[in-house]
Short mmCIF file of C-alpha atoms in Angstrom, two decimals:
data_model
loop_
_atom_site.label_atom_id
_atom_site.label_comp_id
_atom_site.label_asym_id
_atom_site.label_seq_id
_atom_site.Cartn_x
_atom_site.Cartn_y
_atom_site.Cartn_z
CA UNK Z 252 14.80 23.93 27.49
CA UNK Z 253 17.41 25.89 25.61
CA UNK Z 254 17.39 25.77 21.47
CA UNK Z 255 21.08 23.99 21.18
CA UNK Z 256 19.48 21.27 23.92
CA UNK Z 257 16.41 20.97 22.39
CA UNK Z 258 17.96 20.40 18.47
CA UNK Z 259 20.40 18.10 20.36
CA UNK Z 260 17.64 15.83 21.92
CA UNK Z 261 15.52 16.16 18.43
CA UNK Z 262 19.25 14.98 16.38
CA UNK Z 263 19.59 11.72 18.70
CA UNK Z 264 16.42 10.26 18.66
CA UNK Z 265 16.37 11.12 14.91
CA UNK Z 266 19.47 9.12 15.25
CA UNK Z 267 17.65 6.17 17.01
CA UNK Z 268 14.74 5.56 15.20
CA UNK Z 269 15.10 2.24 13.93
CA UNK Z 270 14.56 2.51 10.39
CA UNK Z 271 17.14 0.25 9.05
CA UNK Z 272 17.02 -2.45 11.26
CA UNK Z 273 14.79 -5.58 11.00
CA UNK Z 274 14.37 -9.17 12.51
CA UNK Z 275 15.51 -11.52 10.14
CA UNK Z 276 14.49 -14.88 9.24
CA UNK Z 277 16.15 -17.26 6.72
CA UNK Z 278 13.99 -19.21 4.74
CA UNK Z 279 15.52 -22.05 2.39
CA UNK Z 280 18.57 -19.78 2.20
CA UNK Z 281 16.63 -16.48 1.86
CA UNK Z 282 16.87 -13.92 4.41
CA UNK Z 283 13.58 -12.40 4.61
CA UNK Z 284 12.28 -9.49 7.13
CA UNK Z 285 10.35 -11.50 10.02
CA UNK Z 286 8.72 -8.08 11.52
CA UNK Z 287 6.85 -7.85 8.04
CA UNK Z 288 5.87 -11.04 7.19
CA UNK Z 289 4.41 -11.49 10.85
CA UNK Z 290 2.07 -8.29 10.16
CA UNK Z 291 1.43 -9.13 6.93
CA UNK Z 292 0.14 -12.55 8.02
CA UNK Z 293 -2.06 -10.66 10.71
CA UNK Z 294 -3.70 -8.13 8.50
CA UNK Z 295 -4.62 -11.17 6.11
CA UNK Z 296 -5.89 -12.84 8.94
CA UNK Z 297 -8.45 -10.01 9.76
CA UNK Z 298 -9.70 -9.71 6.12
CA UNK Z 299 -10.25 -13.48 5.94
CA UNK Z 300 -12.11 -13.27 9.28
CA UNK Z 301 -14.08 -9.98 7.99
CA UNK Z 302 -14.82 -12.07 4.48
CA UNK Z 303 -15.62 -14.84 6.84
CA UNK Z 304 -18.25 -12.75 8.72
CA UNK Z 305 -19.51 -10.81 6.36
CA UNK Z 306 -20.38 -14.55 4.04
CA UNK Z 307 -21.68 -16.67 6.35
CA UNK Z 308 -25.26 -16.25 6.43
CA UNK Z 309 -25.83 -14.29 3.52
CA UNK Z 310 -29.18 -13.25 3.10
CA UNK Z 311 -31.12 -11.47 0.29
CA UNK Z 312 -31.77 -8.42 2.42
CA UNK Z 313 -28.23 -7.36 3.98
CA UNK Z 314 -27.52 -6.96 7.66
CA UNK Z 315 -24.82 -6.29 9.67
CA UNK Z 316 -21.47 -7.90 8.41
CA UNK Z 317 -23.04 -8.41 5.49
CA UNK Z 318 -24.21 -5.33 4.89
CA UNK Z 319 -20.36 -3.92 5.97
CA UNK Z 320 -18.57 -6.06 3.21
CA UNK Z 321 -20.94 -5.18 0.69
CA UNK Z 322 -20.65 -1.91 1.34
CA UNK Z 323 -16.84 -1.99 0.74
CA UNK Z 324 -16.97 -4.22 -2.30
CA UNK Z 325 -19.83 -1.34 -3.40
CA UNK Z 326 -16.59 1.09 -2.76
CA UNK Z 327 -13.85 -0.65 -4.63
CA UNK Z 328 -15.87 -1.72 -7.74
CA UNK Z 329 -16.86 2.12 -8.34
CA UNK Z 330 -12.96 2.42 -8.11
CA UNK Z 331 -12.15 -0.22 -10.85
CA UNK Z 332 -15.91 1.19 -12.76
CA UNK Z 333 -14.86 4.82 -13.10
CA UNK Z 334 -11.05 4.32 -14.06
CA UNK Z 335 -12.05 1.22 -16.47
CA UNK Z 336 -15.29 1.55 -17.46
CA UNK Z 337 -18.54 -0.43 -18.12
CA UNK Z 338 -16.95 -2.62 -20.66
CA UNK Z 339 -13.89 -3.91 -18.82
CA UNK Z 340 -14.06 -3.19 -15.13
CA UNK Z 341 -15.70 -6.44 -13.86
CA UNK Z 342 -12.66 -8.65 -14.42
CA UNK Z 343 -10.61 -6.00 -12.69
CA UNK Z 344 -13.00 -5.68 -9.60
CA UNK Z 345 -11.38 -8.61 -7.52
CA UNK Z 346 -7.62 -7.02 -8.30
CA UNK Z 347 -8.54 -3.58 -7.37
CA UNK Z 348 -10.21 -4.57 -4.45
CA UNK Z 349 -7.67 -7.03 -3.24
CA UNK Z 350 -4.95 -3.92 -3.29
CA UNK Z 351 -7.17 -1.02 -1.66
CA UNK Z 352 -7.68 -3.34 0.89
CA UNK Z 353 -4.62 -5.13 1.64
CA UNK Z 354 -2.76 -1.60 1.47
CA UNK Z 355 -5.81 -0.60 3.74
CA UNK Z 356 -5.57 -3.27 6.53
CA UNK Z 357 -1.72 -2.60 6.29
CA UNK Z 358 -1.86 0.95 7.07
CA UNK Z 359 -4.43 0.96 9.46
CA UNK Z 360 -2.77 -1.61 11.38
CA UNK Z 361 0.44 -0.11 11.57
CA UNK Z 362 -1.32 3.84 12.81
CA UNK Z 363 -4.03 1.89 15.42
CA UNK Z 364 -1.78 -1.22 16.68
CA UNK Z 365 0.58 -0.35 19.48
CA UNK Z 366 3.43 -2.44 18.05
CA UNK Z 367 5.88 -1.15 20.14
CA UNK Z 368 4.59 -2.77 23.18
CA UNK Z 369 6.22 -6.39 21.74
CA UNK Z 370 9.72 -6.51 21.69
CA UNK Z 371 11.48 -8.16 19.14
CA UNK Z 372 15.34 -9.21 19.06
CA UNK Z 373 15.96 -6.76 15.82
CA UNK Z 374 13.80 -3.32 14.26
CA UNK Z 375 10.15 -3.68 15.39
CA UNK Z 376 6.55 -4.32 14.65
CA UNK Z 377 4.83 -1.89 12.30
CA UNK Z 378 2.92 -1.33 9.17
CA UNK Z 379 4.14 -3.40 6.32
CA UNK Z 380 4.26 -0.29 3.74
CA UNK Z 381 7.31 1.51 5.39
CA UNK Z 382 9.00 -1.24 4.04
CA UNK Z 383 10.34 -0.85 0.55
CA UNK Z 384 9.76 -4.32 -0.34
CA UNK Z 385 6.89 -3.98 -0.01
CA UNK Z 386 5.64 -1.37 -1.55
CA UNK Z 387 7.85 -2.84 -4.75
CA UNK Z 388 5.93 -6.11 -5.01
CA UNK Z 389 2.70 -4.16 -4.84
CA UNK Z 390 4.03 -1.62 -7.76
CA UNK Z 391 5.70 -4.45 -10.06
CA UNK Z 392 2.54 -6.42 -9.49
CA UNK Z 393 0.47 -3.54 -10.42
CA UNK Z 394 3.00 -3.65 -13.45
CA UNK Z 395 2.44 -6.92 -14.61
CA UNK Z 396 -1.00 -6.84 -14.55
CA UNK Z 397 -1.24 -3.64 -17.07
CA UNK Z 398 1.39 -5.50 -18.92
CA UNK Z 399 -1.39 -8.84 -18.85
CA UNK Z 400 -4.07 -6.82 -19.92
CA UNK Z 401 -2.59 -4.93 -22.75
CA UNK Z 402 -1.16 -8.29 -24.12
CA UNK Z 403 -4.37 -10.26 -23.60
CA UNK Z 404 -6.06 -7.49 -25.37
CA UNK Z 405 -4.34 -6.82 -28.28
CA UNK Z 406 -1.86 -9.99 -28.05
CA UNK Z 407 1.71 -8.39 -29.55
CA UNK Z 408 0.37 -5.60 -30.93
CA UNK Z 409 0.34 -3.84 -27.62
CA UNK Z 410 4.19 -3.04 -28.31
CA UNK Z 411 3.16 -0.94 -31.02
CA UNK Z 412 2.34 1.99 -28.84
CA UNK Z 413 6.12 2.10 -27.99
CA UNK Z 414 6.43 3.44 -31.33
CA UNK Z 415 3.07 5.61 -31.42
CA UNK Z 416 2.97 8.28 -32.69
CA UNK Z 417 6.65 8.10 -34.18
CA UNK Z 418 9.22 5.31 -33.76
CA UNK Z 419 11.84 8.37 -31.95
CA UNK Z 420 9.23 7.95 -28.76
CA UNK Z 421 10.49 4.56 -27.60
CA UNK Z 422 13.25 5.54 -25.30
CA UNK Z 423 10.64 7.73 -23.27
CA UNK Z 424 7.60 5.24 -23.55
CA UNK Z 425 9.90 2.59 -22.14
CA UNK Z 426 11.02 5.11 -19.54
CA UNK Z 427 7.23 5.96 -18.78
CA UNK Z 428 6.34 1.93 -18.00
CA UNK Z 429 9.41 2.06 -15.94
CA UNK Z 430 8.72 5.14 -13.69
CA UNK Z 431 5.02 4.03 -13.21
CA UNK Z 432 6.01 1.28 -10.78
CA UNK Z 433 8.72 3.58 -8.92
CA UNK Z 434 6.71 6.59 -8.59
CA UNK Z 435 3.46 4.10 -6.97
CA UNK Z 436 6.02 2.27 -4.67
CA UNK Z 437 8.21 5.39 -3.34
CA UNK Z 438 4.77 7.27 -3.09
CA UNK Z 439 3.57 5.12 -0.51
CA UNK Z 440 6.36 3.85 1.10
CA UNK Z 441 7.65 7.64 1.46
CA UNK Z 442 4.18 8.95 3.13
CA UNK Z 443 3.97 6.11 5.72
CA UNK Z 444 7.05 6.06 6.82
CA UNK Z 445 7.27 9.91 7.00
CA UNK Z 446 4.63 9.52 9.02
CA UNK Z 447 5.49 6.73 11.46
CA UNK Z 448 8.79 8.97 12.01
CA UNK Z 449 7.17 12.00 12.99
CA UNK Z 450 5.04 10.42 15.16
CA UNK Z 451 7.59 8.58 16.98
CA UNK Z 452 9.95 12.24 17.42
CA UNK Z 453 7.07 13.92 18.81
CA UNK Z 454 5.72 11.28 21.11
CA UNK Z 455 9.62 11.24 22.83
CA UNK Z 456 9.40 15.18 22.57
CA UNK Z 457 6.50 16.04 24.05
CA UNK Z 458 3.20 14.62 25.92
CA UNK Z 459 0.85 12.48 24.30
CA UNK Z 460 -1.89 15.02 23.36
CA UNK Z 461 -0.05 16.77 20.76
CA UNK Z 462 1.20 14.19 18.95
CA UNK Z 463 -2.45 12.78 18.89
CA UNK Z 464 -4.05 14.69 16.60
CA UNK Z 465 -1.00 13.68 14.52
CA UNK Z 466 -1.62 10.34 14.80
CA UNK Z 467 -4.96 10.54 13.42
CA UNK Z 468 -3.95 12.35 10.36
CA UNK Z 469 -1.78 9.48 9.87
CA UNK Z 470 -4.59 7.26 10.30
CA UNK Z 471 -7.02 9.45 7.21
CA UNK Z 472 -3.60 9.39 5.28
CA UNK Z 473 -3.19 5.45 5.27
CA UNK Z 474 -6.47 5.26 3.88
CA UNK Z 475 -6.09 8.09 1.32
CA UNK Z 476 -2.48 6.37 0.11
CA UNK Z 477 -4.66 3.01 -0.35
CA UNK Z 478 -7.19 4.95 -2.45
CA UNK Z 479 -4.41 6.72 -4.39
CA UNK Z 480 -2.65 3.08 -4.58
CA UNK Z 481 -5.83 1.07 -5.83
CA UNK Z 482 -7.16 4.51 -8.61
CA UNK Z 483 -3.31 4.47 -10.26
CA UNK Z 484 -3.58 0.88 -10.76
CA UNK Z 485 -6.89 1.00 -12.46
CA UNK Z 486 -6.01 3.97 -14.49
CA UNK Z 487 -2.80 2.10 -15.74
CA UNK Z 488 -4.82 -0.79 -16.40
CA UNK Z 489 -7.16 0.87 -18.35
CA UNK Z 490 -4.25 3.02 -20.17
CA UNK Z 491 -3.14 -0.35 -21.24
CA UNK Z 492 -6.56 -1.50 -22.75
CA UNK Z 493 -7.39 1.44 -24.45
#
């Protein structure tokens, strides 16, 4: 394959990767993306059925599911218990937890699942974290919670660190709250779908055993990003209550 041929090829299906299309539904007058609720919806559905398992016969010596689910609770409350500490961390476990692994199931399912076997009349099937929305609500509900915690904490005497040390530090402590949330929702929406693209360019390039080891970088990176997600959160959490 000549070079001009071979940047040509690379250009179009740059070109036709859907990345700005999606299947839309309108709800009560709200147009919402279909393609993300629907995997959203399924990677709840497999955490409720893993919480399901892992509960039902819960015995004093764990086994199998059990034994799984404790195991990843085990995981996430050391995440909330180092960033937090003794004193605060056990009201935060559930939070934490819920975001690792939400952002978790999300990523996995969109690296594992072949979505792009089911057709859909607009975009396509894939993880729900390359798609900005997302990845806002998750940062601007990370927000609100630090915002909760500082508040319940110290009730309206959390402002005063606006003005801490000197009052000529409040433009750039408001500017700090407000990058927090952008920097944890472009972070993660950026990596995923960096990755889904270059998977899908080299899988139309070339055969599938190159791309494959790709693919399963991908696959460690999803679950990195949802430990990077879940450790920010705590540590803003704990910024607040300090």
């Amino acid at each position: 394959m000549y070079p001009d041929t071979f940047y040509s090829s690379t250009f179009t299906l740059l070109a036709e990767a859907e990345v700005g299309k999606h299947f839309y539904w309108n709800i009560a007058g709200f147009l919402v993306h279909g393609q993300v609720l629907l995997v959203i919806w399924f990677v709840i559905a497999i955490l409720l059925v893993f919480a399901l398992l892992g509960s039902s016969n819960a015995s004093r010596i764990p086994h199998g599911w059990q034994n799984f689910m404790e195991s990843a609770l085990d995981f996430t409350t050391d995440i909330a218990k180092n960033q937090l500490g003794e004193s605060f961390y056990r009201e935060w476990v559930p939070f934490i937890s819920t975001l690792f692994l939400f952002i978790f199931g999300c990523n996995w399912a969109g690296a594992v699942i072949p979505w792009k076997l089911i057709e859909l009349p607009e975009g396509e099937l894939a993880a729900p974290t390359n798609d900005i929305n997302t990845t806002v609500a998750l940062a601007l509900l990370t927000s609100f919670s630090y915002f909760y915690a500082g508040l319940s904490k110290k009730g309206l005497g959390y402002f005063k660190r606006y003005i801490a040390p000197i009052p000529l530090l409040l433009p750039i402590n408001i500017l700090e709250d407000f990058t927090k949330p952008l920097s944890l929702s472009f972070r993660l929406f950026g990596n995923v779908l960096a990755d889904e693209l270059t998977v899908t360019v080299l899988t139309s390039l070339v055969p599938l055993v190159i791309p494959l080891p790709i693919m399963l970088l991908g696959i460690f990176a999803g679950s990195v990003q949802a430990l990077i997600f879940s450790t920010l959160a705590a540590a803003y959490i704990a910024e607040a209550l300090e």
